CSV table of C-alpha atoms in Angstrom, one decimal:
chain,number,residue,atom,x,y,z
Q,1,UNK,CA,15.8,15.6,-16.1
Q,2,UNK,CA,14.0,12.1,-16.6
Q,3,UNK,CA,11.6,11.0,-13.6
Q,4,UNK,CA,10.0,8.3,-13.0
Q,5,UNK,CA,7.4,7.1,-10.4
Q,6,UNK,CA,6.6,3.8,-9.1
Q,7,UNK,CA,3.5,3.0,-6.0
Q,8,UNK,CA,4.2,0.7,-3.4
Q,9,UNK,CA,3.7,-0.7,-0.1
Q,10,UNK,CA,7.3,-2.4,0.3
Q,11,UNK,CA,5.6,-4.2,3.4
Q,12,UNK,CA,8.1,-5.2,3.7
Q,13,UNK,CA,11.0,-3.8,0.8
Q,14,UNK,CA,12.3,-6.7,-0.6
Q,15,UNK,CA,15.1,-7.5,-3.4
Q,16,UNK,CA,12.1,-7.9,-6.3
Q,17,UNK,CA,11.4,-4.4,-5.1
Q,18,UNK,CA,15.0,-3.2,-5.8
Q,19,UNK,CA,14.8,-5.0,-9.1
Q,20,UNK,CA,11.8,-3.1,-9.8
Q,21,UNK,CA,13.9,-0.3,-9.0
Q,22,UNK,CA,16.8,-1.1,-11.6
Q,23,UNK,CA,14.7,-2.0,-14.1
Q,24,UNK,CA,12.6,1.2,-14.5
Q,25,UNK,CA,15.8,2.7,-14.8
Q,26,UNK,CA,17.0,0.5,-17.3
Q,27,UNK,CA,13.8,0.8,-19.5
Q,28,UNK,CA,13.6,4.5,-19.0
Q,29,UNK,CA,16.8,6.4,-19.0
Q,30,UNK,CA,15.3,7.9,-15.6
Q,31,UNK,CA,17.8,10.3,-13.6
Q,32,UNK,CA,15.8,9.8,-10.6
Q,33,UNK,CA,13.2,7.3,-9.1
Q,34,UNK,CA,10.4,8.7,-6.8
Q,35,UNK,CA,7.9,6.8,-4.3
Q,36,UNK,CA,4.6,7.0,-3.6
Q,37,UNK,CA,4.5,5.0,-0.6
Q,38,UNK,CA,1.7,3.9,2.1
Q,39,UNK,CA,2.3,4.6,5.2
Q,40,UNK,CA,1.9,2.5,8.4
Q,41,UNK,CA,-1.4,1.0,7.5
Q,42,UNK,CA,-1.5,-1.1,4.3
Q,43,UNK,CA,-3.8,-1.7,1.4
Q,44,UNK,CA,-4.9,-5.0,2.9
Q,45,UNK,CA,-6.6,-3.3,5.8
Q,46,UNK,CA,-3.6,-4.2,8.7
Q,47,UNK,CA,-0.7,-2.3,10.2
Q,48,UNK,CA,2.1,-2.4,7.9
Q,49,UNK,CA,5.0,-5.6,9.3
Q,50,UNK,CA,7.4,-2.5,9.9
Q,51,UNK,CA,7.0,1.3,10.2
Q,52,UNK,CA,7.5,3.4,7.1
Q,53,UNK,CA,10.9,4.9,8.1
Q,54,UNK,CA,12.6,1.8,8.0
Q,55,UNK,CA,10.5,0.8,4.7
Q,56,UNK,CA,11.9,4.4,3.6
Q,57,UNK,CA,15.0,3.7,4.2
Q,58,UNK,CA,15.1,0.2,2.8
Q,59,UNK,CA,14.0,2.5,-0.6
Q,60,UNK,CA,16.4,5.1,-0.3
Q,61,UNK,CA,19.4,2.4,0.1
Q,62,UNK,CA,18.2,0.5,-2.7
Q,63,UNK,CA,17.7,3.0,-5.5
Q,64,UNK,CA,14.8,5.3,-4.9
Q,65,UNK,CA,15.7,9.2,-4.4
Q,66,UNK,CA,13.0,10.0,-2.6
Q,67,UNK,CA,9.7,8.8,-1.1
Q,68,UNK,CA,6.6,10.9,-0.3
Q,69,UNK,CA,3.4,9.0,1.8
Q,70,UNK,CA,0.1,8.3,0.4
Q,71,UNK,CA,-3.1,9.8,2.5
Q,72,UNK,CA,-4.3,7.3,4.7
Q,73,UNK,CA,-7.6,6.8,3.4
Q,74,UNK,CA,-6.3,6.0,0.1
Q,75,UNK,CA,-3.2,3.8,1.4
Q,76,UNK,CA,-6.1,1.7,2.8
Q,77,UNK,CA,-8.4,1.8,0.4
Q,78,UNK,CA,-9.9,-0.8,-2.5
Q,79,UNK,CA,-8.1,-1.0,-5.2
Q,80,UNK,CA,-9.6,2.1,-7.1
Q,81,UNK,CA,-9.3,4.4,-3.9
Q,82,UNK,CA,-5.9,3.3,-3.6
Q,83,UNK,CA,-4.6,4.1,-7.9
Q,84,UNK,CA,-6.6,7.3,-7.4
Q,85,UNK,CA,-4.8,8.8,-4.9
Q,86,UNK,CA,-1.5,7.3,-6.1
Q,87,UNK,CA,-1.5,8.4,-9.3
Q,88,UNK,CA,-2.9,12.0,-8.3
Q,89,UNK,CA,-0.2,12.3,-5.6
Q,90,UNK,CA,2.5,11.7,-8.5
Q,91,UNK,CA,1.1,14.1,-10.7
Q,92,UNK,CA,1.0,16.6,-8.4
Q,93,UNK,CA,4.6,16.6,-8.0
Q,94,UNK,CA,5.0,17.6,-11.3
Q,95,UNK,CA,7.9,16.8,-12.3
Q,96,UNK,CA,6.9,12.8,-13.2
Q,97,UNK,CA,7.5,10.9,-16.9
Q,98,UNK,CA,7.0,7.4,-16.4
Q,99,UNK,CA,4.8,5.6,-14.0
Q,100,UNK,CA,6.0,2.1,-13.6
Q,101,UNK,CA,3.9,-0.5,-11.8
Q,102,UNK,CA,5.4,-4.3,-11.0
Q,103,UNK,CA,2.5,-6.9,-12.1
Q,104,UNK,CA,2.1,-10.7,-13.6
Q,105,UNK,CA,1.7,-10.0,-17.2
Q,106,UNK,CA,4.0,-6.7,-19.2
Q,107,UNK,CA,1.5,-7.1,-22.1
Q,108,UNK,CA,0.5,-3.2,-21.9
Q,109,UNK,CA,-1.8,-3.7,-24.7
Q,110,UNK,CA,-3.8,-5.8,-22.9
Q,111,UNK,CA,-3.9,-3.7,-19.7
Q,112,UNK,CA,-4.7,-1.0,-21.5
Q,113,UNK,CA,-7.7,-2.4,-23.7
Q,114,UNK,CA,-9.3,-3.5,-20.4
Q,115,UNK,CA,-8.4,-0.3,-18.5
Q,116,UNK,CA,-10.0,1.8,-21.0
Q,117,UNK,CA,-13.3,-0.8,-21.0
Q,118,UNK,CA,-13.7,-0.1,-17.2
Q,119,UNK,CA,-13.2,3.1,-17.3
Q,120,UNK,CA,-16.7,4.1,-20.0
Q,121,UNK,CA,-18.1,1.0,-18.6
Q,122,UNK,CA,-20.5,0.4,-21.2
Q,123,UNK,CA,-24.2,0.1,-20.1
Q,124,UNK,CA,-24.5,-3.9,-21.3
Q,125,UNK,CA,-21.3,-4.5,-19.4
Q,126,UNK,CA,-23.0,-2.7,-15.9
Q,127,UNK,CA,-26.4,-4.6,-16.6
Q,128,UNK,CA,-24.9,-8.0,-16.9
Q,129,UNK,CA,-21.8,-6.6,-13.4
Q,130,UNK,CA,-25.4,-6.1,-11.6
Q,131,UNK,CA,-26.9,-9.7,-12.5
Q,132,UNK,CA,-23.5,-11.6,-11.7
Q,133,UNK,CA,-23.7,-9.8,-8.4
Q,134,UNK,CA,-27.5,-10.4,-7.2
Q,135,UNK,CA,-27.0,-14.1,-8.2
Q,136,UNK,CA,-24.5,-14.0,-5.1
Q,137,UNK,CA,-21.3,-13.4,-6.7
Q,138,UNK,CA,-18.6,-11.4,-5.2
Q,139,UNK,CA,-17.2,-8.2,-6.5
Q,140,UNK,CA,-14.2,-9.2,-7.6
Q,141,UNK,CA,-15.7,-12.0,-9.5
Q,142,UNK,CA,-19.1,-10.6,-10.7
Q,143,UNK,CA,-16.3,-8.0,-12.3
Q,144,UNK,CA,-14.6,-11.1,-13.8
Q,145,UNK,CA,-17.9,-12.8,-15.2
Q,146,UNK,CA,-18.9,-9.6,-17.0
Q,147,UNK,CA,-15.3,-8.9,-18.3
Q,148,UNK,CA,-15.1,-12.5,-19.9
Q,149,UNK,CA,-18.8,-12.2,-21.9
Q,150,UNK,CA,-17.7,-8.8,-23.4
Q,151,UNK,CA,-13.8,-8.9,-23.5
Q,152,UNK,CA,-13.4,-12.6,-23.6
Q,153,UNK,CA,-10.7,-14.9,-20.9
Q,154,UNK,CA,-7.7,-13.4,-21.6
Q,155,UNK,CA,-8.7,-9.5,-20.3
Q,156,UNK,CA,-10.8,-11.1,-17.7
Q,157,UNK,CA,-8.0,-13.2,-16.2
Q,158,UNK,CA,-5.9,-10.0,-15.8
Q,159,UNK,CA,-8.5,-9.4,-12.7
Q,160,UNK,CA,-7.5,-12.8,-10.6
Q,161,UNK,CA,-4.2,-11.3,-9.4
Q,162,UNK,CA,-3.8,-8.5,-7.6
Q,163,UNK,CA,-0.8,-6.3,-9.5
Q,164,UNK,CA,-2.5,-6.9,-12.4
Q,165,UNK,CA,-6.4,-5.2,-11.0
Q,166,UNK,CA,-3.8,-2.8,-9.9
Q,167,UNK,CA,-1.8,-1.7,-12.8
Q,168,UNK,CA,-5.2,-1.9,-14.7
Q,169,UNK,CA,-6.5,1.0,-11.8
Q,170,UNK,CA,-3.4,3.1,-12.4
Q,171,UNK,CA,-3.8,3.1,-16.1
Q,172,UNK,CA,-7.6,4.0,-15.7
Q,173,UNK,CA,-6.5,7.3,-13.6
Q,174,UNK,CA,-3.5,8.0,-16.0
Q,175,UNK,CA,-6.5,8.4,-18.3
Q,176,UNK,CA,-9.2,9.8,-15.8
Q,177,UNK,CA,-6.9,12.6,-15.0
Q,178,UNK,CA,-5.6,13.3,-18.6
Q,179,UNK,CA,-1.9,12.5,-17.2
Q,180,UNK,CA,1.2,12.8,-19.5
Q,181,UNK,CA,2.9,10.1,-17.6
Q,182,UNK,CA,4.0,7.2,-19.8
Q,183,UNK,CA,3.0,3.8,-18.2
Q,184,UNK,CA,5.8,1.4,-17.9
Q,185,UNK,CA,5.0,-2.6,-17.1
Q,186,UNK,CA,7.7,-4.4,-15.3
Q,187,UNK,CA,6.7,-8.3,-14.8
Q,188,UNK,CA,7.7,-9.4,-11.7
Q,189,UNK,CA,10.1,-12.0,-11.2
Q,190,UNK,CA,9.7,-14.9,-8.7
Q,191,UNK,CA,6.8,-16.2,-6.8
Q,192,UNK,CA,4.9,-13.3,-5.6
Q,193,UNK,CA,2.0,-15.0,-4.4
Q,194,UNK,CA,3.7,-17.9,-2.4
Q,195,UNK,CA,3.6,-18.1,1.5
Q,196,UNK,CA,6.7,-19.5,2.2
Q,197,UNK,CA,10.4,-18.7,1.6
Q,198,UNK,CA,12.9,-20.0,-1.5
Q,199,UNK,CA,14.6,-22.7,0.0
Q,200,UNK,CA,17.9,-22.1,-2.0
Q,201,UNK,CA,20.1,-19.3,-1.2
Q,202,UNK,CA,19.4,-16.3,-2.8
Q,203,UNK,CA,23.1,-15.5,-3.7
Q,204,UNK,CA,24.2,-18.2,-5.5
Q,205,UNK,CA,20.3,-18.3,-7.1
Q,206,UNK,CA,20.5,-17.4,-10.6
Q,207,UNK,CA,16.9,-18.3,-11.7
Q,208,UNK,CA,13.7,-16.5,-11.9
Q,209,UNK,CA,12.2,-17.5,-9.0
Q,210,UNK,CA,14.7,-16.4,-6.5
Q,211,UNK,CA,13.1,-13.6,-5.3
Q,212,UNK,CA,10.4,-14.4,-2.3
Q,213,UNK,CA,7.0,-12.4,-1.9
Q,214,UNK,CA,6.1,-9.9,0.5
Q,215,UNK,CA,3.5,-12.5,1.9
Q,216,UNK,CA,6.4,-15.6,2.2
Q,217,UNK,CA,8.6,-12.4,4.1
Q,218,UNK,CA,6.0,-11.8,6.8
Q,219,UNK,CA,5.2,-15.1,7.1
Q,220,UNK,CA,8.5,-15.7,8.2
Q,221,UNK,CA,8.6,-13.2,10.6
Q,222,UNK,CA,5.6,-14.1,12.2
Q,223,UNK,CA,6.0,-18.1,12.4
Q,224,UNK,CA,9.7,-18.2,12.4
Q,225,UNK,CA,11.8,-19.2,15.9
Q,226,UNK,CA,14.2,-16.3,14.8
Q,227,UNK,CA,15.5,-13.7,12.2
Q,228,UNK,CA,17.9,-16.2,11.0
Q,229,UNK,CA,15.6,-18.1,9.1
Q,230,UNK,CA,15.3,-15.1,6.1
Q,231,UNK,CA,19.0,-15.8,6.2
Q,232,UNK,CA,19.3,-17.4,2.8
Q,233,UNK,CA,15.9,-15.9,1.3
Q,234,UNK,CA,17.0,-12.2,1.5
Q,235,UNK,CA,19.9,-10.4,-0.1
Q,236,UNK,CA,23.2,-10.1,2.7
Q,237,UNK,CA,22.5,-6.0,2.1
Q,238,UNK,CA,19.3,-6.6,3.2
Q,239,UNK,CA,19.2,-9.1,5.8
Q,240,UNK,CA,22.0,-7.0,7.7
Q,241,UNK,CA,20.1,-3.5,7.3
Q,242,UNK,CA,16.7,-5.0,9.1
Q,243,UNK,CA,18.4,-7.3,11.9
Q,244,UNK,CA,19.2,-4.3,14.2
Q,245,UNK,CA,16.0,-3.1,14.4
Q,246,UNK,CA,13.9,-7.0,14.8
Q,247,UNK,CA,12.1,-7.4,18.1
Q,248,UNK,CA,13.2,-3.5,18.9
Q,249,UNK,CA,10.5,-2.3,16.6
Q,250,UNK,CA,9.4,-4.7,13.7
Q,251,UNK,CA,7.5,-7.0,13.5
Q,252,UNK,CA,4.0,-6.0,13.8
Q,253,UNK,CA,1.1,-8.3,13.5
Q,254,UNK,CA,-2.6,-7.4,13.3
Q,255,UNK,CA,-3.4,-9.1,16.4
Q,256,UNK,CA,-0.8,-6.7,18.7
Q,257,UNK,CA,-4.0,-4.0,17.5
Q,258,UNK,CA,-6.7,-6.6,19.5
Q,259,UNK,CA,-7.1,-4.2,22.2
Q,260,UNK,CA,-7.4,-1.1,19.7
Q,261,UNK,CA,-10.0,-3.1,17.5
Q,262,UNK,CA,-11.7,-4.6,20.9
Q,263,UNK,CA,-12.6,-0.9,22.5
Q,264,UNK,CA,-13.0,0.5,18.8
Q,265,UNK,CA,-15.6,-2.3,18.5
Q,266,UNK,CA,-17.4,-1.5,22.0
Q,267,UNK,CA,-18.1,2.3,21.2
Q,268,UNK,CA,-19.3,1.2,17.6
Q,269,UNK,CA,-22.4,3.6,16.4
Q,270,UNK,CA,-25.3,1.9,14.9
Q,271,UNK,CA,-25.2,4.4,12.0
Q,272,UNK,CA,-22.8,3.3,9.6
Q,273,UNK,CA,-20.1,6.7,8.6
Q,274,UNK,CA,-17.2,4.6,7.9
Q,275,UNK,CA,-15.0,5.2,4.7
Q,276,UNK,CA,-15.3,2.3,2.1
Q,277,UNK,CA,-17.6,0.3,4.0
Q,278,UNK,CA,-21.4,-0.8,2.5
Q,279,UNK,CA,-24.2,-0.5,4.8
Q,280,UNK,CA,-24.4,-4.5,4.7
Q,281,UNK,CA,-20.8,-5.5,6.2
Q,282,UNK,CA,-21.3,-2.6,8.5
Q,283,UNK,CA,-24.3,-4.2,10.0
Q,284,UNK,CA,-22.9,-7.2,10.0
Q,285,UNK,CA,-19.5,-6.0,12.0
Q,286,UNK,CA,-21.7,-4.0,14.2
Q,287,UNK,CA,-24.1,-7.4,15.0
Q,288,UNK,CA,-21.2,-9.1,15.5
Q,289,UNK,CA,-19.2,-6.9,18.0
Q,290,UNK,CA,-19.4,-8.5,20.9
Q,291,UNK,CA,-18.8,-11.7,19.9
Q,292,UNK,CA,-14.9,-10.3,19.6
Q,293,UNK,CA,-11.8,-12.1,20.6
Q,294,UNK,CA,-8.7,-11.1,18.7
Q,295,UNK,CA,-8.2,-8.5,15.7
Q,296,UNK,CA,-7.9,-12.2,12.8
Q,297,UNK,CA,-10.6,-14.3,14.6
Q,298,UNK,CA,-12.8,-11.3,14.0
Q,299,UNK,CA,-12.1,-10.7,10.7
Q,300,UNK,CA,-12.3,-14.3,9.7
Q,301,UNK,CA,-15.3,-14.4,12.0
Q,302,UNK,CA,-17.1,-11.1,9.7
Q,303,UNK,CA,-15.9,-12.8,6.2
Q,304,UNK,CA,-18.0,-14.9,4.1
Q,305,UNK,CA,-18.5,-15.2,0.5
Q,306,UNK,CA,-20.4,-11.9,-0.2
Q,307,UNK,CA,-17.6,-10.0,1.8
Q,308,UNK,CA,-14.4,-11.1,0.7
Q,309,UNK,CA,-11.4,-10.9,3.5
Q,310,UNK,CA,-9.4,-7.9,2.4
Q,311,UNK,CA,-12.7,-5.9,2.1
Q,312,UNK,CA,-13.1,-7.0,5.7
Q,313,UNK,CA,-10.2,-5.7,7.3
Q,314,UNK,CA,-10.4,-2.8,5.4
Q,315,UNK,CA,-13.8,-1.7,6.8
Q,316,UNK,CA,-12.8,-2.6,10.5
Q,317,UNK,CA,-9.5,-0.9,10.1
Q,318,UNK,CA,-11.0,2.5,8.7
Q,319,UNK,CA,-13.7,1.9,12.3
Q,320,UNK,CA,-10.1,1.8,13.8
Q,321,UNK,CA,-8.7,4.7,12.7
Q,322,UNK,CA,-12.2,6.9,13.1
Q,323,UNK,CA,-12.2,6.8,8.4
Q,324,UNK,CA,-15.5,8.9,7.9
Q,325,UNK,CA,-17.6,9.1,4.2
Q,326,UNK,CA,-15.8,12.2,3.4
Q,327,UNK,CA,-12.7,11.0,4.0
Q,328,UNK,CA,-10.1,12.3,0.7
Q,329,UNK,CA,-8.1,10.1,-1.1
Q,330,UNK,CA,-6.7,13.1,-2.9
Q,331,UNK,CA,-4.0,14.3,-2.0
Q,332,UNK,CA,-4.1,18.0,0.1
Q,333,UNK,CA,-0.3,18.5,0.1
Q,334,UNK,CA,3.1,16.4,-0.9
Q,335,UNK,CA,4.0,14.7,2.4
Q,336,UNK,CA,8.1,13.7,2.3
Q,337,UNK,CA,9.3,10.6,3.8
Q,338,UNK,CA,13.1,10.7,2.5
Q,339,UNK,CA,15.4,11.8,0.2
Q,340,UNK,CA,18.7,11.3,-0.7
Q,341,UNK,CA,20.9,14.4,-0.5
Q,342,UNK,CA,22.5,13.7,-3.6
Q,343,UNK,CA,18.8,14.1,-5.0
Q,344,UNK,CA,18.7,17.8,-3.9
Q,345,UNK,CA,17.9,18.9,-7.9
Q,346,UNK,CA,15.1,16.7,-8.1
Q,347,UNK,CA,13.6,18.4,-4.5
Q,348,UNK,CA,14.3,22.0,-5.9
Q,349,UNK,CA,12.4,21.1,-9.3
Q,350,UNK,CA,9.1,19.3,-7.3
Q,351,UNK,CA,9.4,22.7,-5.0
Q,352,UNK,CA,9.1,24.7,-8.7
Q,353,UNK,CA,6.9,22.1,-10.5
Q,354,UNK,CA,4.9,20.6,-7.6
Q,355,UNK,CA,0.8,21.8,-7.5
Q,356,UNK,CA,0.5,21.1,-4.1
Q,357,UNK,CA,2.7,22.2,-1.0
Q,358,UNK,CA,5.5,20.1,-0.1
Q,359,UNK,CA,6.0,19.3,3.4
Q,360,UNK,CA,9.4,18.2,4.6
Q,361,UNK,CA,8.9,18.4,8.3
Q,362,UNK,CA,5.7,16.8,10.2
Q,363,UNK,CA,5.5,19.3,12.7
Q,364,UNK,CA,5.7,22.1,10.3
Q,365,UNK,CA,1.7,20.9,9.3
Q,366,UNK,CA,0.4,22.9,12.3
Q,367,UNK,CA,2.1,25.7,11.7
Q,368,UNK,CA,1.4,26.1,7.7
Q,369,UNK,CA,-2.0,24.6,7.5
Q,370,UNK,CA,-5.1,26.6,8.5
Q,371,UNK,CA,-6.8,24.5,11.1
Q,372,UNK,CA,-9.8,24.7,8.7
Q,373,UNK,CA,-8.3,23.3,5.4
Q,374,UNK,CA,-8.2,20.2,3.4
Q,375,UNK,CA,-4.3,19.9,4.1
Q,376,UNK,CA,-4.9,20.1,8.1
Q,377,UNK,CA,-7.5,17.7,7.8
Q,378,UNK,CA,-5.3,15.4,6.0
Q,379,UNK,CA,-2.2,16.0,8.6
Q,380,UNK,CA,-4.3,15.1,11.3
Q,381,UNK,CA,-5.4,11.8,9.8
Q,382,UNK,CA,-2.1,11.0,9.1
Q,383,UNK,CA,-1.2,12.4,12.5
Q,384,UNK,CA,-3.2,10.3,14.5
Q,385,UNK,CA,-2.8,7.1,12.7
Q,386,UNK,CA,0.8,6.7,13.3
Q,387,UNK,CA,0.4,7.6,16.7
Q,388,UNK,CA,-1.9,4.8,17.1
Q,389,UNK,CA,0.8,2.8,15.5
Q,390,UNK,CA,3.5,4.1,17.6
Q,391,UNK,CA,1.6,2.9,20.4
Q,392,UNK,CA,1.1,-0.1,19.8
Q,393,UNK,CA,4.9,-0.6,18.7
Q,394,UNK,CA,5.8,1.1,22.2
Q,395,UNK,CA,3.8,-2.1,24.1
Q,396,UNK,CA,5.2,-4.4,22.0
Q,397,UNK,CA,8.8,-3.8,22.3
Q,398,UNK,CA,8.5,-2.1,25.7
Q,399,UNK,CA,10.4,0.9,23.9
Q,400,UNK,CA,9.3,4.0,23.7
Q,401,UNK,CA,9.7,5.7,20.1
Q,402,UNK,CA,9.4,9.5,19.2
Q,403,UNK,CA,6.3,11.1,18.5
Q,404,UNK,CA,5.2,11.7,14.8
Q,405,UNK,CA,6.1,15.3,15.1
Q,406,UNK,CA,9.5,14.4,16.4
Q,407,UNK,CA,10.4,11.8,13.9
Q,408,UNK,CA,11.2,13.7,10.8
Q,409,UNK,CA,12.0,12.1,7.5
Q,410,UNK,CA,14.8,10.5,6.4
Q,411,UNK,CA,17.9,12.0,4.8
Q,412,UNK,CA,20.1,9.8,3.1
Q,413,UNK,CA,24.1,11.2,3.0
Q,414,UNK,CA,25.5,11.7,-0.4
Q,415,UNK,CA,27.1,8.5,-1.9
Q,416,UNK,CA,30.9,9.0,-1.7
């Protein structure tokens, strides 16, 4: 049995994703496809466009055999919080060959050169990171001024796009935890950092660019007068599967959690204990509290050059969903968000392989995890996230939607 692994957001899945999916099959002989996946809240600090069912689905329909979630604290984490728990959360299953990651370049070699350079981060390299960073820099490009005096501009270029800084962290915790997975680098096809949608149609689109980015999708969703406008910039397969279900529970926008983020913001401590968040920004969020109007005017309103946007949101959505210090990004268990039923061998094996328990049913978490454990702790985060989210979804769409516990996972029939 061949496995292979890829980490995602699919917020939301879109056809590069399912040609990410066909192509780590076709470059790895895989039998079977698993998911790490986040969960309703995203990388980029916000509520994930649609909840992770559907995104499951989307998976399951399209390729993948079966999905677990990442812990919250590391689905909405930096970059580095986010690999770690990713790649431990693979591992764990045990049953994982290839990790393959989507990014700009497939030049492993140089992803790997600069991976392993981050990882011993040689003393010169730290001294010089420190000096780009009291002169004012930013993280992200204090990193990139050190990288380009000691690996020169083509390893510190890797670091301007995010897939890229992202495959790099995945290969640094391949290493960091000795893993036996074999990396595999896809180069995505299209535009993934454009804003807007391909204006041809995607069916009769042969060329590289055809397929939109994740960023031009919710765009759409948000600015457009109507679903019909992703008509011609998503697959038929696709754009049929998701219209049932817009306006009854997708889309979701960061500023539907105002209210959430305005009370959040009125109880705030004066001691910072928030996950991922340095003791400047905190002070700074906390100074500016009351000046809050909606959940992007006070994010824009908290960023500045020192605290780039991302590490913003992240910080105020971790004060959202109550993220402490000791908040794990490791994985306490192996939490299943779909299979497919024809994928029943690949569940036995990660039952016999698998370091960690699996857990196929939400509600079962109460009832297997001591109340005092590092798995419990870690079902209740989870727990109490998506009933935030599920909130927030029921005002929306004046629906109501079943409770966490009550919402299962999702089984996909076998293919006839």
């Amino acid at each position: 049995m061949k496995v292979a692994g890829i980490i995602a957001e699919y917020n939301p899945f879109h056809d590069g994703h399912a040609y990410q999916i066909r192509k780590t099959k076709e470059l790895t002989g895989a039998d079977y496809v698993v998911i790490v996946m986040s969960g309703n809240f995203v990388q980029r600090g916000l509520p994930a466009v649609m909840e992770k069912h559907l995104r499951t689905e989307a998976a399951l329909l399209h390729g993948a055999d079966a999905v677990f979630e990442l812990p919250v604290p590391a689905a909405t984490g930096g970059a580095s919080y986010f690999a770690r728990g990713a790649v431990a959360l693979l591992s764990a299953l045990g049953v994982v060959d290839y990790l393959s990651f989507g990014c700009e370049t497939d030049d492993l070699t140089l992803l790997t050169r600069t991976a392993e350079f981050l990882l011993d981060e040689p003393a010169a390299y730290q001294a010089d990171f420190q000096q780009f960073m009291k002169a004012g820099f930013s993280y992200p490009l204090a990193r990139k001024e050190a990288l380009f005096k000691h690996l020169g501009a083509e390893c510190a270029s890797l670091v301007d796009t995010p897939n890229n800084t992202l495959a790099i962290e995945y290969l640094k915790e391949i290493k960091r935890l000795n893993s036996q997975m074999i990396p595999i680098a896809v180069k995505r096809l299209g535009n993934y950092h454009d804003a807007t949608l391909n204006v041809n149609n995607i069916e009769n689109d042969d060329s590289k660019n055809r397929y939109i980015s994740a960023t031009a999708f919710r765009n759409a969703l948000e600015t457009g007068d109507s679903y019909a406008v992703l008509r011609n910039s998503i697959s038929s397969d696709l754009y049929d599967f998701y219209q049932p279900h817009y306006n009854k529970s997708f889309p979701i926008f960061p500023n539907d959690f105002s209210l959430v983020l305005g009370h959040t913001l009125l109880s705030l401590p004066a001691e910072n204990n928030c996950f991922d968040c340095s003791e400047d920004l905190y002070r700074r969020i906390y100074r500016m509290r009351k000046e809050f109007t909606s959940y992007e005017e006070f994010c824009q309103m908290v960023h500045t050059k020192q605290f780039p946007l991302a590490t913003v949101q992240r910080s105020i959505l971790h004060c959202i969903l109550g993220l402490k210090n000791d908040a794990a990004v490791f994985p306490a268990y192996l939490p299943l968000l779909g299979f497919r039923k024809d994928s029943g061998a690949l569940l036995s094996e990660i039952k016999e392989s698998g370091t960690l328990p699996l857990l196929a049913k939400p509600a079962d978490g109460k009832k297997i995890f001591a109340t005092d454990s590092a798995e419990y702790a870690q079902w209740n985060t989870t727990l109490r996230s998506d009933y935030l989210y599920r909130l927030v979804q029921s005002q929306r769409f004046a629906n109501i939607f079943p409770t966490p516990e009550k919402a299962g996972i999702v089984l996909l029939p076998n293919e006839k």
